[in-house]
PDB file of C-alpha atoms in Angstrom:
ATOM      1  CA  MET A 549       7.962 -30.361  58.773  1.00 41.00           C
ATOM      2  CA  THR A 550       9.131 -33.745  57.461  1.00 45.00           C
ATOM      3  CA  ARG A 551      11.590 -33.862  54.580  1.00 53.00           C
ATOM      4  CA  HIS A 552       9.627 -34.588  51.445  1.00 68.00           C
ATOM      5  CA  ILE A 553      10.204 -37.550  49.145  1.00 84.00           C
ATOM      6  CA  PRO A 554      10.350 -36.552  45.453  1.00 94.00           C
ATOM      7  CA  VAL A 555       7.965 -38.592  43.320  1.00 95.00           C
ATOM      8  CA  MET A 556       9.416 -40.967  40.678  1.00 97.00           C
ATOM      9  CA  LEU A 557      12.841 -39.432  41.229  1.00 97.00           C
ATOM     10  CA  GLU A 558      15.001 -42.092  39.576  1.00 97.00           C
ATOM     11  CA  ARG A 559      12.724 -42.315  36.556  1.00 98.00           C
ATOM     12  CA  CYS A 560      12.920 -38.540  36.039  1.00 98.00           C
ATOM     13  CA  VAL A 561      16.713 -38.581  36.235  1.00 98.00           C
ATOM     14  CA  GLU A 562      16.826 -41.527  33.818  1.00 98.00           C
ATOM     15  CA  LEU A 563      14.639 -39.721  31.289  1.00 98.00           C
ATOM     16  CA  PHE A 564      16.814 -36.592  31.306  1.00 98.00           C
ATOM     17  CA  ALA A 565      20.162 -38.441  31.150  1.00 98.00           C
ATOM     18  CA  PRO A 566      20.361 -38.771  27.320  1.00 97.00           C
ATOM     19  CA  ALA A 567      19.608 -35.077  26.773  1.00 97.00           C
ATOM     20  CA  VAL A 568      22.265 -34.041  29.274  1.00 96.00           C
ATOM     21  CA  ALA A 569      24.810 -36.495  27.860  1.00 94.00           C
ATOM     22  CA  ALA A 570      24.267 -35.187  24.340  1.00 91.00           C
ATOM     23  CA  ARG A 571      25.279 -31.709  25.492  1.00 86.00           C
ATOM     24  CA  SER A 572      28.098 -32.659  27.825  1.00 77.00           C
ATOM     25  CA  GLY A 573      30.823 -31.983  25.257  1.00 72.00           C
ATOM     26  CA  ALA A 574      29.224 -28.850  23.866  1.00 65.00           C
ATOM     27  CA  ALA A 575      30.761 -25.410  24.179  1.00 66.00           C
ATOM     28  CA  ALA A 576      29.438 -23.160  26.938  1.00 67.00           C
ATOM     29  CA  PRO A 577      26.762 -22.915  28.030  1.00 77.00           C
ATOM     30  CA  GLY A 578      26.433 -26.567  29.007  1.00 89.00           C
ATOM     31  CA  PRO A 579      23.162 -28.447  29.445  1.00 95.00           C
ATOM     32  CA  VAL A 580      20.272 -26.606  31.113  1.00 97.00           C
ATOM     33  CA  ILE A 581      17.150 -28.115  32.690  1.00 98.00           C
ATOM     34  CA  VAL A 582      14.225 -26.115  34.040  1.00 98.00           C
ATOM     35  CA  ASP A 583      12.508 -27.463  37.138  1.00 98.00           C
ATOM     36  CA  ALA A 584       9.251 -25.619  36.509  1.00 97.00           C
ATOM     37  CA  THR A 585       7.719 -26.680  39.825  1.00 95.00           C
ATOM     38  CA  LEU A 586      10.664 -26.350  42.200  1.00 95.00           C
ATOM     39  CA  GLY A 587       8.956 -26.947  45.543  1.00 91.00           C
ATOM     40  CA  LEU A 588      11.560 -27.956  48.101  1.00 91.00           C
ATOM     41  CA  GLY A 589      14.072 -28.783  45.356  1.00 95.00           C
ATOM     42  CA  GLY A 590      14.234 -32.565  45.623  1.00 95.00           C
ATOM     43  CA  HIS A 591      14.253 -33.253  41.895  1.00 97.00           C
ATOM     44  CA  SER A 592      16.645 -30.355  41.249  1.00 98.00           C
ATOM     45  CA  GLU A 593      19.043 -31.652  43.882  1.00 97.00           C
ATOM     46  CA  ALA A 594      19.110 -35.119  42.332  1.00 97.00           C
ATOM     47  CA  LEU A 595      19.747 -33.725  38.843  1.00 98.00           C
ATOM     48  CA  LEU A 596      22.552 -31.430  40.036  1.00 98.00           C
ATOM     49  CA  GLU A 597      24.184 -34.275  41.954  1.00 97.00           C
ATOM     50  CA  ARG A 598      23.965 -36.711  39.042  1.00 96.00           C
ATOM     51  CA  PHE A 599      25.143 -34.363  36.260  1.00 96.00           C
ATOM     52  CA  GLU A 600      28.130 -32.277  37.300  1.00 91.00           C
ATOM     53  CA  ASN A 601      28.046 -29.929  34.296  1.00 92.00           C
ATOM     54  CA  LEU A 602      24.303 -29.237  34.501  1.00 95.00           C
ATOM     55  CA  THR A 603      22.624 -25.912  35.285  1.00 97.00           C
ATOM     56  CA  VAL A 604      19.125 -26.049  36.779  1.00 98.00           C
ATOM     57  CA  ILE A 605      16.691 -23.131  36.689  1.00 98.00           C
ATOM     58  CA  GLY A 606      14.070 -23.594  39.395  1.00 98.00           C
ATOM     59  CA  LEU A 607      10.703 -21.845  39.117  1.00 97.00           C
ATOM     60  CA  ASP A 608       8.095 -21.450  41.845  1.00 94.00           C
ATOM     61  CA  ARG A 609       5.314 -19.004  42.650  1.00 89.00           C
ATOM     62  CA  ASP A 610       5.675 -19.743  46.374  1.00 87.00           C
ATOM     63  CA  THR A 611       8.253 -17.451  47.987  1.00 89.00           C
ATOM     64  CA  SER A 612       8.597 -19.792  50.979  1.00 87.00           C
ATOM     65  CA  ALA A 613       9.487 -22.683  48.658  1.00 89.00           C
ATOM     66  CA  ILE A 614      12.042 -20.519  46.835  1.00 94.00           C
ATOM     67  CA  ALA A 615      13.735 -19.578  50.120  1.00 94.00           C
ATOM     68  CA  LEU A 616      13.936 -23.171  51.370  1.00 93.00           C
ATOM     69  CA  ALA A 617      15.132 -24.541  48.012  1.00 95.00           C
ATOM     70  CA  LYS A 618      17.837 -21.894  47.827  1.00 96.00           C
ATOM     71  CA  GLN A 619      19.163 -23.011  51.201  1.00 96.00           C
ATOM     72  CA  ARG A 620      19.090 -26.660  50.201  1.00 96.00           C
ATOM     73  CA  LEU A 621      20.778 -26.094  46.850  1.00 97.00           C
ATOM     74  CA  ALA A 622      23.309 -23.452  47.941  1.00 97.00           C
ATOM     75  CA  PRO A 623      26.223 -25.967  47.700  1.00 97.00           C
ATOM     76  CA  PHE A 624      25.749 -26.036  43.909  1.00 97.00           C
ATOM     77  CA  GLY A 625      26.544 -22.341  43.585  1.00 96.00           C
ATOM     78  CA  GLU A 626      25.826 -20.768  40.195  1.00 95.00           C
ATOM     79  CA  ARG A 627      24.690 -24.094  38.763  1.00 96.00           C
ATOM     80  CA  PHE A 628      21.318 -23.474  40.431  1.00 98.00           C
ATOM     81  CA  LYS A 629      19.252 -20.389  39.618  1.00 98.00           C
ATOM     82  CA  ALA A 630      15.948 -19.732  41.405  1.00 97.00           C
ATOM     83  CA  VAL A 631      13.220 -17.601  39.836  1.00 97.00           C
ATOM     84  CA  HIS A 632      10.036 -16.458  41.597  1.00 95.00           C
ATOM     85  CA  THR A 633       7.383 -16.873  38.911  1.00 94.00           C
ATOM     86  CA  VAL A 634       4.341 -18.894  37.936  1.00 93.00           C
ATOM     87  CA  TYR A 635       5.532 -21.586  35.551  1.00 95.00           C
ATOM     88  CA  ASP A 636       3.777 -20.086  32.534  1.00 96.00           C
ATOM     89  CA  GLY A 637       6.497 -17.421  32.845  1.00 97.00           C
ATOM     90  CA  ILE A 638       9.098 -19.985  31.812  1.00 98.00           C
ATOM     91  CA  ALA A 639      10.214 -18.225  28.595  1.00 98.00           C
ATOM     92  CA  LYS A 640      10.998 -14.963  30.384  1.00 98.00           C
ATOM     93  CA  ALA A 641      12.673 -16.803  33.264  1.00 98.00           C
ATOM     94  CA  VAL A 642      14.987 -18.683  30.891  1.00 98.00           C
ATOM     95  CA  ALA A 643      15.841 -15.505  28.988  1.00 98.00           C
ATOM     96  CA  ASP A 644      16.474 -13.573  32.191  1.00 97.00           C
ATOM     97  CA  CYS A 645      18.915 -16.285  33.259  1.00 97.00           C
ATOM     98  CA  GLY A 646      20.843 -15.770  30.006  1.00 95.00           C
ATOM     99  CA  PHE A 647      19.737 -18.778  27.954  1.00 96.00           C
ATOM    100  CA  LYS A 648      17.965 -19.103  24.612  1.00 95.00           C
ATOM    101  CA  GLN A 649      17.222 -22.833  24.648  1.00 96.00           C
ATOM    102  CA  ILE A 650      17.059 -25.606  27.218  1.00 97.00           C
ATOM    103  CA  ASP A 651      17.759 -29.328  27.254  1.00 97.00           C
ATOM    104  CA  GLY A 652      14.986 -30.411  29.558  1.00 98.00           C
ATOM    105  CA  VAL A 653      11.974 -29.278  31.543  1.00 98.00           C
ATOM    106  CA  LEU A 654      10.244 -30.984  34.447  1.00 98.00           C
ATOM    107  CA  PHE A 655       6.702 -30.311  35.622  1.00 98.00           C
ATOM    108  CA  ASP A 656       5.676 -31.965  38.911  1.00 96.00           C
ATOM    109  CA  LEU A 657       2.137 -30.595  39.007  1.00 93.00           C
ATOM    110  CA  GLY A 658      -0.239 -29.993  41.893  1.00 78.00           C
ATOM    111  CA  VAL A 659       0.359 -28.968  45.477  1.00 67.00           C
ATOM    112  CA  SER A 660       3.835 -29.394  46.967  1.00 55.00           C
ATOM    113  CA  SER A 661       4.711 -31.414  50.063  1.00 53.00           C
ATOM    114  CA  MET A 662       5.606 -28.231  51.930  1.00 49.00           C
ATOM    115  CA  GLN A 663       2.222 -26.668  51.181  1.00 50.00           C
ATOM    116  CA  LEU A 664       0.411 -29.794  52.376  1.00 51.00           C
ATOM    117  CA  ASP A 665       2.499 -30.106  55.518  1.00 49.00           C
ATOM    118  CA  LEU A 666       2.080 -26.477  56.643  1.00 53.00           C
ATOM    119  CA  ALA A 667      -1.408 -26.459  58.136  1.00 51.00           C
ATOM    120  CA  GLU A 668      -1.753 -22.683  57.992  1.00 53.00           C
ATOM    121  CA  ARG A 669      -1.722 -22.755  54.176  1.00 53.00           C
ATOM    122  CA  GLY A 670      -5.183 -24.394  54.134  1.00 55.00           C
ATOM    123  CA  PHE A 671      -4.473 -27.043  51.474  1.00 66.00           C
ATOM    124  CA  ALA A 672      -5.042 -30.118  53.646  1.00 73.00           C
ATOM    125  CA  TYR A 673      -8.586 -31.036  54.651  1.00 78.00           C
ATOM    126  CA  ALA A 674      -7.281 -33.079  57.612  1.00 77.00           C
ATOM    127  CA  LYS A 675      -5.926 -29.948  59.346  1.00 82.00           C
ATOM    128  CA  ASP A 676      -7.961 -26.938  60.461  1.00 88.00           C
ATOM    129  CA  ALA A 677      -6.584 -23.724  58.982  1.00 90.00           C
ATOM    130  CA  PRO A 678      -7.656 -20.529  57.216  1.00 91.00           C
ATOM    131  CA  LEU A 679      -9.189 -21.271  53.815  1.00 92.00           C
ATOM    132  CA  ASP A 680      -6.374 -19.715  51.796  1.00 90.00           C
ATOM    133  CA  MET A 681      -4.899 -22.250  49.290  1.00 89.00           C
ATOM    134  CA  ARG A 682      -2.906 -19.633  47.376  1.00 90.00           C
ATOM    135  CA  MET A 683       0.466 -20.948  46.246  1.00 82.00           C
ATOM    136  CA  ASP A 684       1.658 -17.350  46.106  1.00 80.00           C
ATOM    137  CA  GLN A 685       0.361 -15.766  49.281  1.00 74.00           C
ATOM    138  CA  GLN A 686       1.265 -12.314  48.013  1.00 75.00           C
ATOM    139  CA  ALA A 687      -1.461 -12.233  45.356  1.00 75.00           C
ATOM    140  CA  GLY A 688      -4.771 -13.644  44.207  1.00 80.00           C
ATOM    141  CA  THR A 689      -8.149 -14.718  45.550  1.00 90.00           C
ATOM    142  CA  THR A 690      -8.402 -17.086  48.519  1.00 94.00           C
ATOM    143  CA  ALA A 691     -10.537 -20.221  48.734  1.00 95.00           C
ATOM    144  CA  ALA A 692     -12.670 -18.500  51.388  1.00 96.00           C
ATOM    145  CA  GLU A 693     -13.437 -15.650  49.009  1.00 96.00           C
ATOM    146  CA  LEU A 694     -14.569 -18.095  46.315  1.00 97.00           C
ATOM    147  CA  LEU A 695     -16.719 -20.091  48.726  1.00 97.00           C
ATOM    148  CA  ASN A 696     -18.433 -16.981  50.077  1.00 97.00           C
ATOM    149  CA  THR A 697     -19.042 -15.162  46.785  1.00 97.00           C
ATOM    150  CA  LEU A 698     -19.676 -17.694  44.004  1.00 97.00           C
ATOM    151  CA  SER A 699     -23.260 -18.630  43.260  1.00 97.00           C
ATOM    152  CA  GLU A 700     -24.579 -22.119  43.876  1.00 97.00           C
ATOM    153  CA  THR A 701     -24.387 -22.870  40.153  1.00 98.00           C
ATOM    154  CA  GLU A 702     -20.819 -21.583  39.927  1.00 98.00           C
ATOM    155  CA  LEU A 703     -19.732 -23.675  42.912  1.00 98.00           C
ATOM    156  CA  LYS A 704     -21.351 -26.775  41.419  1.00 98.00           C
ATOM    157  CA  GLN A 705     -19.581 -26.223  38.096  1.00 97.00           C
ATOM    158  CA  LEU A 706     -16.263 -25.604  39.850  1.00 97.00           C
ATOM    159  CA  PHE A 707     -16.487 -28.878  41.811  1.00 96.00           C
ATOM    160  CA  GLN A 708     -17.476 -30.801  38.680  1.00 95.00           C
ATOM    161  CA  ARG A 709     -14.863 -29.276  36.375  1.00 92.00           C
ATOM    162  CA  TYR A 710     -11.826 -29.371  38.628  1.00 91.00           C
ATOM    163  CA  GLY A 711     -12.715 -32.165  41.045  1.00 90.00           C
ATOM    164  CA  ASP A 712     -14.840 -34.616  39.031  1.00 90.00           C
ATOM    165  CA  GLU A 713     -17.110 -34.519  42.079  1.00 94.00           C
ATOM    166  CA  PRO A 714     -20.367 -36.494  41.561  1.00 95.00           C
ATOM    167  CA  LEU A 715     -21.992 -34.770  44.568  1.00 96.00           C
ATOM    168  CA  ALA A 716     -21.147 -31.292  43.282  1.00 97.00           C
ATOM    169  CA  ALA A 717     -24.739 -30.046  43.263  1.00 97.00           C
ATOM    170  CA  ARG A 718     -25.432 -31.333  46.779  1.00 97.00           C
ATOM    171  CA  TYR A 719     -22.243 -29.796  48.146  1.00 97.00           C
ATOM    172  CA  ALA A 720     -22.811 -26.444  46.453  1.00 98.00           C
ATOM    173  CA  ALA A 721     -26.296 -26.197  47.927  1.00 98.00           C
ATOM    174  CA  ALA A 722     -25.040 -27.101  51.409  1.00 97.00           C
ATOM    175  CA  ILE A 723     -22.285 -24.474  51.258  1.00 98.00           C
ATOM    176  CA  VAL A 724     -24.642 -21.705  50.132  1.00 97.00           C
ATOM    177  CA  ALA A 725     -27.100 -22.594  52.908  1.00 96.00           C
ATOM    178  CA  ALA A 726     -24.382 -22.641  55.567  1.00 96.00           C
ATOM    179  CA  ARG A 727     -22.667 -19.403  54.579  1.00 94.00           C
ATOM    180  CA  GLY A 728     -25.926 -17.542  55.012  1.00 90.00           C
ATOM    181  CA  ALA A 729     -25.502 -17.948  58.770  1.00 89.00           C
ATOM    182  CA  ASP A 730     -21.706 -17.661  59.039  1.00 91.00           C
ATOM    183  CA  PRO A 731     -19.127 -16.891  56.334  1.00 94.00           C
ATOM    184  CA  LEU A 732     -16.731 -19.737  55.690  1.00 95.00           C
ATOM    185  CA  THR A 733     -13.220 -18.884  56.889  1.00 94.00           C
ATOM    186  CA  ARG A 734     -11.741 -22.164  58.190  1.00 94.00           C
ATOM    187  CA  SER A 735     -11.117 -25.512  56.554  1.00 93.00           C
ATOM    188  CA  GLN A 736     -12.836 -27.389  59.386  1.00 94.00           C
ATOM    189  CA  GLN A 737     -16.048 -25.428  58.707  1.00 95.00           C
ATOM    190  CA  LEU A 738     -16.008 -26.617  55.116  1.00 96.00           C
ATOM    191  CA  VAL A 739     -15.185 -30.213  56.064  1.00 95.00           C
ATOM    192  CA  ASP A 740     -18.091 -30.289  58.552  1.00 95.00           C
ATOM    193  CA  ILE A 741     -20.515 -28.983  55.896  1.00 96.00           C
ATOM    194  CA  LEU A 742     -19.365 -31.601  53.393  1.00 96.00           C
ATOM    195  CA  GLN A 743     -19.524 -34.389  55.981  1.00 95.00           C
ATOM    196  CA  HIS A 744     -23.126 -33.544  56.848  1.00 95.00           C
ATOM    197  CA  ALA A 745     -24.090 -33.374  53.171  1.00 95.00           C
ATOM    198  CA  THR A 746     -22.572 -36.763  52.294  1.00 94.00           C
ATOM    199  CA  PRO A 747     -24.540 -40.048  52.381  1.00 92.00           C
ATOM    200  CA  ALA A 748     -23.088 -42.615  54.789  1.00 88.00           C
ATOM    201  CA  LYS A 749     -22.264 -45.118  52.049  1.00 88.00           C
ATOM    202  CA  ILE A 750     -20.123 -42.512  50.263  1.00 86.00           C
ATOM    203  CA  LYS A 751     -18.295 -41.607  53.488  1.00 83.00           C
ATOM    204  CA  ALA A 752     -17.244 -45.226  53.789  1.00 81.00           C
ATOM    205  CA  GLN A 753     -15.621 -45.106  50.342  1.00 84.00           C
ATOM    206  CA  ARG A 754     -13.674 -41.808  50.443  1.00 85.00           C
ATOM    207  CA  HIS A 755     -13.266 -38.587  52.372  1.00 89.00           C
ATOM    208  CA  PRO A 756     -16.011 -36.165  51.290  1.00 87.00           C
ATOM    209  CA  ALA A 757     -13.609 -33.200  51.185  1.00 90.00           C
ATOM    210  CA  LYS A 758     -10.906 -34.651  48.947  1.00 90.00           C
ATOM    211  CA  ARG A 759     -12.265 -33.630  45.546  1.00 92.00           C
ATOM    212  CA  VAL A 760     -13.741 -30.339  46.731  1.00 95.00           C
ATOM    213  CA  PHE A 761     -10.414 -29.222  48.209  1.00 93.00           C
ATOM    214  CA  GLN A 762      -8.663 -30.223  44.983  1.00 91.00           C
ATOM    215  CA  ALA A 763     -11.146 -28.232  42.906  1.00 94.00           C
ATOM    216  CA  LEU A 764     -10.782 -25.160  45.102  1.00 95.00           C
ATOM    217  CA  ARG A 765      -6.983 -25.302  44.944  1.00 92.00           C
ATOM    218  CA  VAL A 766      -7.027 -25.583  41.141  1.00 92.00           C
ATOM    219  CA  ALA A 767      -9.441 -22.653  40.861  1.00 94.00           C
ATOM    220  CA  VAL A 768      -7.645 -20.427  43.380  1.00 93.00           C
ATOM    221  CA  ASN A 769      -4.347 -20.848  41.541  1.00 91.00           C
ATOM    222  CA  ASP A 770      -5.844 -20.878  38.015  1.00 91.00           C
ATOM    223  CA  GLU A 771      -3.872 -24.065  37.470  1.00 91.00           C
ATOM    224  CA  MET A 772      -5.471 -25.313  34.265  1.00 93.00           C
ATOM    225  CA  ALA A 773      -5.147 -21.990  32.434  1.00 94.00           C
ATOM    226  CA  VAL A 774      -1.541 -21.673  33.608  1.00 95.00           C
ATOM    227  CA  LEU A 775      -0.799 -25.236  32.468  1.00 96.00           C
ATOM    228  CA  ALA A 776      -2.345 -24.574  29.049  1.00 96.00           C
ATOM    229  CA  ARG A 777       0.114 -21.714  28.547  1.00 97.00           C
ATOM    230  CA  ALA A 778       3.131 -23.295  30.223  1.00 97.00           C
ATOM    231  CA  ILE A 779       3.443 -26.659  28.453  1.00 98.00           C
ATOM    232  CA  PRO A 780       3.519 -25.266  24.871  1.00 97.00           C
ATOM    233  CA  SER A 781       5.883 -22.488  25.952  1.00 98.00           C
ATOM    234  CA  ALA A 782       8.251 -24.986  27.565  1.00 98.00           C
ATOM    235  CA  MET A 783       8.192 -27.253  24.517  1.00 98.00           C
ATOM    236  CA  GLN A 784       9.061 -24.299  22.300  1.00 97.00           C
ATOM    237  CA  LEU A 785      12.232 -23.686  24.354  1.00 98.00           C
ATOM    238  CA  LEU A 786      13.584 -27.218  23.929  1.00 98.00           C
ATOM    239  CA  ARG A 787      16.475 -27.698  21.529  1.00 96.00           C
ATOM    240  CA  VAL A 788      16.542 -30.819  19.317  1.00 96.00           C
ATOM    241  CA  GLY A 789      17.161 -33.746  21.654  1.00 97.00           C
ATOM    242  CA  GLY A 790      15.665 -31.851  24.595  1.00 98.00           C
ATOM    243  CA  ARG A 791      13.084 -33.592  26.738  1.00 98.00           C
ATOM    244  CA  ILE A 792       9.915 -32.673  28.622  1.00 98.00           C
ATOM    245  CA  VAL A 793       8.731 -34.732  31.601  1.00 98.00           C
ATOM    246  CA  VAL A 794       5.331 -34.038  33.163  1.00 98.00           C
ATOM    247  CA  MET A 795       3.876 -35.650  36.284  1.00 98.00           C
ATOM    248  CA  SER A 796       0.134 -35.090  36.768  1.00 96.00           C
ATOM    249  CA  TYR A 797      -2.005 -35.974  39.778  1.00 91.00           C
ATOM    250  CA  GLN A 798      -5.541 -35.364  38.581  1.00 88.00           C
ATOM    251  CA  SER A 799      -7.383 -36.489  35.476  1.00 88.00           C
ATOM    252  CA  GLN A 800      -7.964 -33.111  33.849  1.00 89.00           C
ATOM    253  CA  GLU A 801      -4.262 -32.245  33.992  1.00 93.00           C
ATOM    254  CA  ASP A 802      -3.279 -35.608  32.562  1.00 95.00           C
ATOM    255  CA  ARG A 803      -5.801 -35.364  29.726  1.00 94.00           C
ATOM    256  CA  PHE A 804      -4.391 -31.999  28.691  1.00 96.00           C
ATOM    257  CA  VAL A 805      -0.780 -33.216  28.849  1.00 97.00           C
ATOM    258  CA  LYS A 806      -1.635 -36.343  26.860  1.00 98.00           C
ATOM    259  CA  LYS A 807      -3.425 -34.334  24.178  1.00 97.00           C
ATOM    260  CA  THR A 808      -0.642 -31.751  23.871  1.00 98.00           C
ATOM    261  CA  LEU A 809       2.246 -34.224  23.693  1.00 98.00           C
ATOM    262  CA  SER A 810       0.372 -36.540  21.325  1.00 97.00           C
ATOM    263  CA  ALA A 811      -0.415 -33.659  18.966  1.00 96.00           C
ATOM    264  CA  ALA A 812       3.248 -32.615  18.892  1.00 96.00           C
ATOM    265  CA  ALA A 813       4.271 -36.204  18.123  1.00 96.00           C
ATOM    266  CA  ALA A 814       1.807 -36.561  15.235  1.00 92.00           C
ATOM    267  CA  SER A 815       2.386 -35.780  11.575  1.00 82.00           C
ATOM    268  CA  GLN A 816       0.778 -32.569  10.345  1.00 76.00           C
ATOM    269  CA  SER A 817       0.764 -33.669   6.703  1.00 73.00           C
ATOM    270  CA  PRO A 818      -2.474 -32.884   4.837  1.00 72.00           C
ATOM    271  CA  GLN A 819      -4.512 -35.942   3.970  1.00 72.00           C
ATOM    272  CA  GLY A 820      -3.907 -37.322   0.517  1.00 66.00           C
ATOM    273  CA  LEU A 821      -0.210 -36.502   0.159  1.00 70.00           C
ATOM    274  CA  PRO A 822       1.699 -39.518  -1.252  1.00 67.00           C
ATOM    275  CA  VAL A 823       4.745 -38.759   0.950  1.00 70.00           C
ATOM    276  CA  GLU A 824       5.277 -36.794   4.122  1.00 68.00           C
ATOM    277  CA  LEU A 825       6.924 -33.444   3.570  1.00 68.00           C
ATOM    278  CA  PRO A 826       9.686 -32.542   6.068  1.00 71.00           C
ATOM    279  CA  GLU A 827       7.896 -29.422   7.272  1.00 72.00           C
ATOM    280  CA  PHE A 828       4.913 -31.525   8.343  1.00 75.00           C
ATOM    281  CA  ALA A 829       6.901 -34.232  10.141  1.00 85.00           C
ATOM    282  CA  PRO A 830       6.338 -34.710  13.893  1.00 91.00           C
ATOM    283  CA  ARG A 831       8.198 -32.211  16.074  1.00 94.00           C
ATOM    284  CA  PHE A 832       8.364 -34.564  19.054  1.00 97.00           C
ATOM    285  CA  GLU A 833       8.642 -38.258  19.823  1.00 97.00           C
ATOM    286  CA  LEU A 834       6.817 -39.792  22.776  1.00 98.00           C
ATOM    287  CA  LEU A 835       9.138 -41.436  25.311  1.00 98.00           C
ATOM    288  CA  THR A 836       6.461 -43.195  27.352  1.00 97.00           C
ATOM    289  CA  ARG A 837       3.803 -45.655  26.276  1.00 92.00           C
ATOM    290  CA  GLY A 838       0.731 -44.119  27.812  1.00 93.00           C
ATOM    291  CA  ALA A 839       1.166 -42.749  31.314  1.00 97.00           C
ATOM    292  CA  GLU A 840       3.688 -44.344  33.645  1.00 98.00           C
ATOM    293  CA  GLN A 841       2.913 -44.825  37.331  1.00 97.00           C
ATOM    294  CA  ALA A 842       5.012 -45.215  40.450  1.00 97.00           C
ATOM    295  CA  ASP A 843       5.817 -48.833  41.250  1.00 96.00           C
ATOM    296  CA  GLU A 844       4.365 -50.662  44.235  1.00 96.00           C
ATOM    297  CA  THR A 845       7.444 -50.117  46.379  1.00 96.00           C
ATOM    298  CA  GLU A 846       7.291 -46.353  45.927  1.00 96.00           C
ATOM    299  CA  ARG A 847       3.532 -46.214  46.451  1.00 95.00           C
ATOM    300  CA  ASN A 848       3.931 -48.016  49.764  1.00 95.00           C
ATOM    301  CA  LEU A 849       6.817 -45.770  50.828  1.00 93.00           C
ATOM    302  CA  ASN A 850       5.317 -42.498  49.610  1.00 93.00           C
ATOM    303  CA  PRO A 851       1.492 -42.382  49.428  1.00 90.00           C
ATOM    304  CA  ARG A 852       1.650 -39.073  47.558  1.00 89.00           C
ATOM    305  CA  SER A 853       2.984 -40.980  44.554  1.00 93.00           C
ATOM    306  CA  ILE A 854      -0.162 -43.128  44.240  1.00 94.00           C
ATOM    307  CA  PRO A 855      -2.118 -40.907  41.795  1.00 93.00           C
ATOM    308  CA  VAL A 856       0.861 -39.781  39.683  1.00 96.00           C
ATOM    309  CA  ARG A 857       0.806 -40.166  35.899  1.00 97.00           C
ATOM    310  CA  LEU A 858       4.107 -39.473  34.134  1.00 98.00           C
ATOM    311  CA  ARG A 859       4.400 -38.630  30.439  1.00 98.00           C
ATOM    312  CA  ALA A 860       7.511 -37.589  28.510  1.00 98.00           C
ATOM    313  CA  ALA A 861       8.552 -36.564  25.003  1.00 98.00           C
ATOM    314  CA  GLN A 862      11.670 -35.515  23.106  1.00 98.00           C
ATOM    315  CA  ARG A 863      12.072 -32.848  20.434  1.00 98.00           C
ATOM    316  CA  VAL A 864      13.194 -34.468  17.169  1.00 97.00           C
ATOM    317  CA  ARG A 865      13.213 -31.503  14.797  1.00 93.00           C
ATOM    318  CA  PRO A 866      13.614 -27.740  15.167  1.00 89.00           C
ATOM    319  CA  ALA A 867      10.682 -25.509  16.024  1.00 76.00           C
TER     320      ALA A 867
END
């Protein structure tokens, strides 16, 4: 497995620097950042190296990722704390680690490099493997189970909702027809079905499986529901001056993040008031103008950075 390249690494470190600096002279405990999507620990490693008084709490639902990140970050001792949990469990994880508030939280959403690179996990449509796609292989429903049990209408809606797939109806019908002869168990089976159901002109534009595999992964791991719980919970944990950084890789995720951060940065004053009352003032301030993207150099070096959209905000008044 190749060593992964963390996406927009320097920008993430830059965004967290003011929050860490503001707490550097504070009494114990010092600054704390939660890496809510630990993966192989690339972002955590950079933060721990850059800020010598920082503690990082790393969360991941994938036990394999936790084990590898622990090995990588062992030199930092007690400054790194790993927690096996889905990231909507952030409040409990922080409390269990002995903290009440945090100074930063990073979400690098989507599938990790390790999960893509390990063919047997079933995330990558370019590699034949069991149709699993569970980030936590100890629990949950597999992609194969969804493909073999959902109705044609349910499959169509899944591909539309989580993959923005314009051929959702065609693909759903093809899958239901094919599974009548043989249950779908391997990723290559699914790719072959999608290839045969795709018009030639569409094949020339993009791989037919890309959006379907994305939709299945999101559904298998309940990613949108988890995100809807996790982002508000993380924001609630931030002390004044604390920062949230979110990197999204698909449009539905980014729309939710944009809406949530924008709402927190807006005044809640009732219409018609001549002045804004303090209790209705914005709780957060946006740190990015729109969504930031990786620069051309990074996109060329690391193709996985191409779809990223980064948004960030800072708490400006207490919860």
